[in-house]
Phi, psi and omega in degrees: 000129173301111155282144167272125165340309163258030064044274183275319191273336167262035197267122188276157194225127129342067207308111191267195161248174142295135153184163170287334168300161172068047184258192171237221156186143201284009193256059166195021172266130168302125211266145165310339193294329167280356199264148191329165143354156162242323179266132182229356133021117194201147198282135156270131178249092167100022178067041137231143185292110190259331178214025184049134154202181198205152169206133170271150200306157165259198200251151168302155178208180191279138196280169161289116198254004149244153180266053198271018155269109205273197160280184186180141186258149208277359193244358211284147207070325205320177169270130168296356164303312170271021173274122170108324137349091194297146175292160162272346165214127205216126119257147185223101177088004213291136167242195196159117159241125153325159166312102194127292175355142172251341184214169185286143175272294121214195223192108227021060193267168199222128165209147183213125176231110201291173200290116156114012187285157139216129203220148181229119187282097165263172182149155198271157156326136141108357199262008151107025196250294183294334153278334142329281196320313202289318166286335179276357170268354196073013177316303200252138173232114178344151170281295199217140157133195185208146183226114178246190182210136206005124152046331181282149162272150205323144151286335203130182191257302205303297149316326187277352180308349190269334214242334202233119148305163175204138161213139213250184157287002179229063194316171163232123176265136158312144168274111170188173173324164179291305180306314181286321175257029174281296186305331170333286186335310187178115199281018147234050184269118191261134211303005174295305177279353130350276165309319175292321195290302162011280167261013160296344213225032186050011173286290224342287200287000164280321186282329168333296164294002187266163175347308186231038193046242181271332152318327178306138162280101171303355182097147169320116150077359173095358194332354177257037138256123182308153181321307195303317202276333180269014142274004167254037195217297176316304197288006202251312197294354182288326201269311174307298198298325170064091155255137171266349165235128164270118183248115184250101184283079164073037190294334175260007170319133176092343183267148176276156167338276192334285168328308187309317198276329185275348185273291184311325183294327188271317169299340197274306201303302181330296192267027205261005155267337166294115163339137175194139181240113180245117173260132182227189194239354214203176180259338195302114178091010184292336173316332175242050188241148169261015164209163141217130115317106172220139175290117167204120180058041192087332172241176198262109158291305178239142151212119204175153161320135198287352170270325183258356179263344156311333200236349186252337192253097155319342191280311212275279158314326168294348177260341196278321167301321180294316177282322188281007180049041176281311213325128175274000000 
């Protein structure tokens, strides 16, 4: 069975250390490729369950305390470079109400995220950021509206895998080699290219020290890798698989600020020909996003280049003052 990149990055992991100790040696390891299902992820269609999925709530963030919204155009901000450009994601119109649901999670909302874009996605729990990602991996499929991918309409989750990287806050490592689990990504990845991918993601000279290199057996859940470092292994498989959109659901949660920033430097540098949607809890690196986005009550409150909403949004400053614990 193929497992999909996002798939193997949305497997919840534990969190280890790093050290050298405690290696293996790969010949009594199972290769993952044998290993069960990982995903078991199935579409809702229209809040009614044709095969289920689940997303977790996000994190707070500061509500709006003035009514200072306007409409927004699902393109506002793009670079002009990019007008006229079918997007890599298109929602048009989208609603979605959960099983229960008393109002739409959300609701007729429109977005476009162009080919080589990065836009970074905020909003408070409940404000509609995981149901957004889940119609856009194809977990959820719209009540009403349409969701395409270059210009086509959404394939599925399933289909879509080829197209959508996903990397969460808890990658998940296999206990099997540094090499096998890179081959998740694409089973004929030869350890030459093992290495190049590596040091694009700031691995090499760590797997450099362990014992057998890329042979080494990393540990249940990876556990001779640090948090930092095993999103940076995730971020390797991303790059094997050549997904042209990439989704980073809440990747840095749990990392101190230091780690957040040189991970975040790897990923952006890495990923810089790619579509990438980063949903976060914080302002920290939105400076080099070419949009933000937040998300409230289904719609898009701000949306806009992080320099003209510095200087046109009071809303806008007040959370950058805020993440930045200026706030009074």
């Amino acid at each position: 069975t193929r497992l999909s990149v996002s798939a193997v990055t949305n497997v919840p992991a534990t969190a280890g250390t790093a050290g050298d100790a405690g290696f293996q040696t790969a010949a009594n390891m199972q290769n993952p490729a044998s290993a069960p299902e990982v995903s078991t992820s199935k579409a809702v269609v229209g809040g009614q369950v044709s095969a289920g999925a689940s997303a977790a709530a996000g994190n707070e963030i500061v509500p709006n305390t003035e009514d200072d919204r306007t409409p927004l155009s699902p393109d506002r901000g793009v670079d002009s470079d990019l007008a006229g450009t079918v997007p890599a994601v298109r929602l048009r119109g989208v609603t979605f109400t959960h099983v229960g649901a008393l109002r739409p999670a959300v609701a007729g909302l429109s977005f476009d995220l162009m080919p080589g874009e990065k836009v970074a996605l905020l909003g408070r729990s409940g404000a509609g950021k995981s149901t957004l990602l889940s119609l856009i991996r194809g977990d959820l499929i719209p009540g009403t509206g349409e969701v395409e991918l270059f210009g086509d309409p959404h394939p599925g989750a399933d289909a879509a895998c080829v197209l959508i990287g996903v990397i969460n806050q808890d990658p998940h490592v296999f206990n099997t080699t540094v090499l096998d689990n890179l081959r998740i990504a694409r089973a004929d990845v030869s350890e030459d290219e093992a290495w190049r991918v590596l040091d694009r993601v700031g691995l090499r000279e760590r797997i450099e020290r362990f014992p057998e290199g890329v042979m080494s057996v990393v540990g249940e859940e990876g556990h001779l890798l640090s948090g930092g470092e095993r999103h940076r292994l995730a971020l390797a498989r991303i790059l094997l698989a050549d997904t042209p959109i990439v989704v980073l659901d809440e990747p840095f949660v749990g990392l101190d600020p230091a780690t957040e920033g040189s991970v975040l430097d790897a990923v952006l540098d890495a990923l810089a020909d790619r579509s990438l949607l980063m949903v976060t809890h914080h302002l920290q690196g939105v400076e080099r996003m070419d949009r933000v986005a937040f998300l409230e009550d289904g719609q898009f409150a701000l949306m806009g280049m992080p320099d003209d909403l510095a200087r046109t949004s009071a809303r806008y400053r007040r959370l950058l003052a805020a993440d930045r614990g200026l706030a009074g």
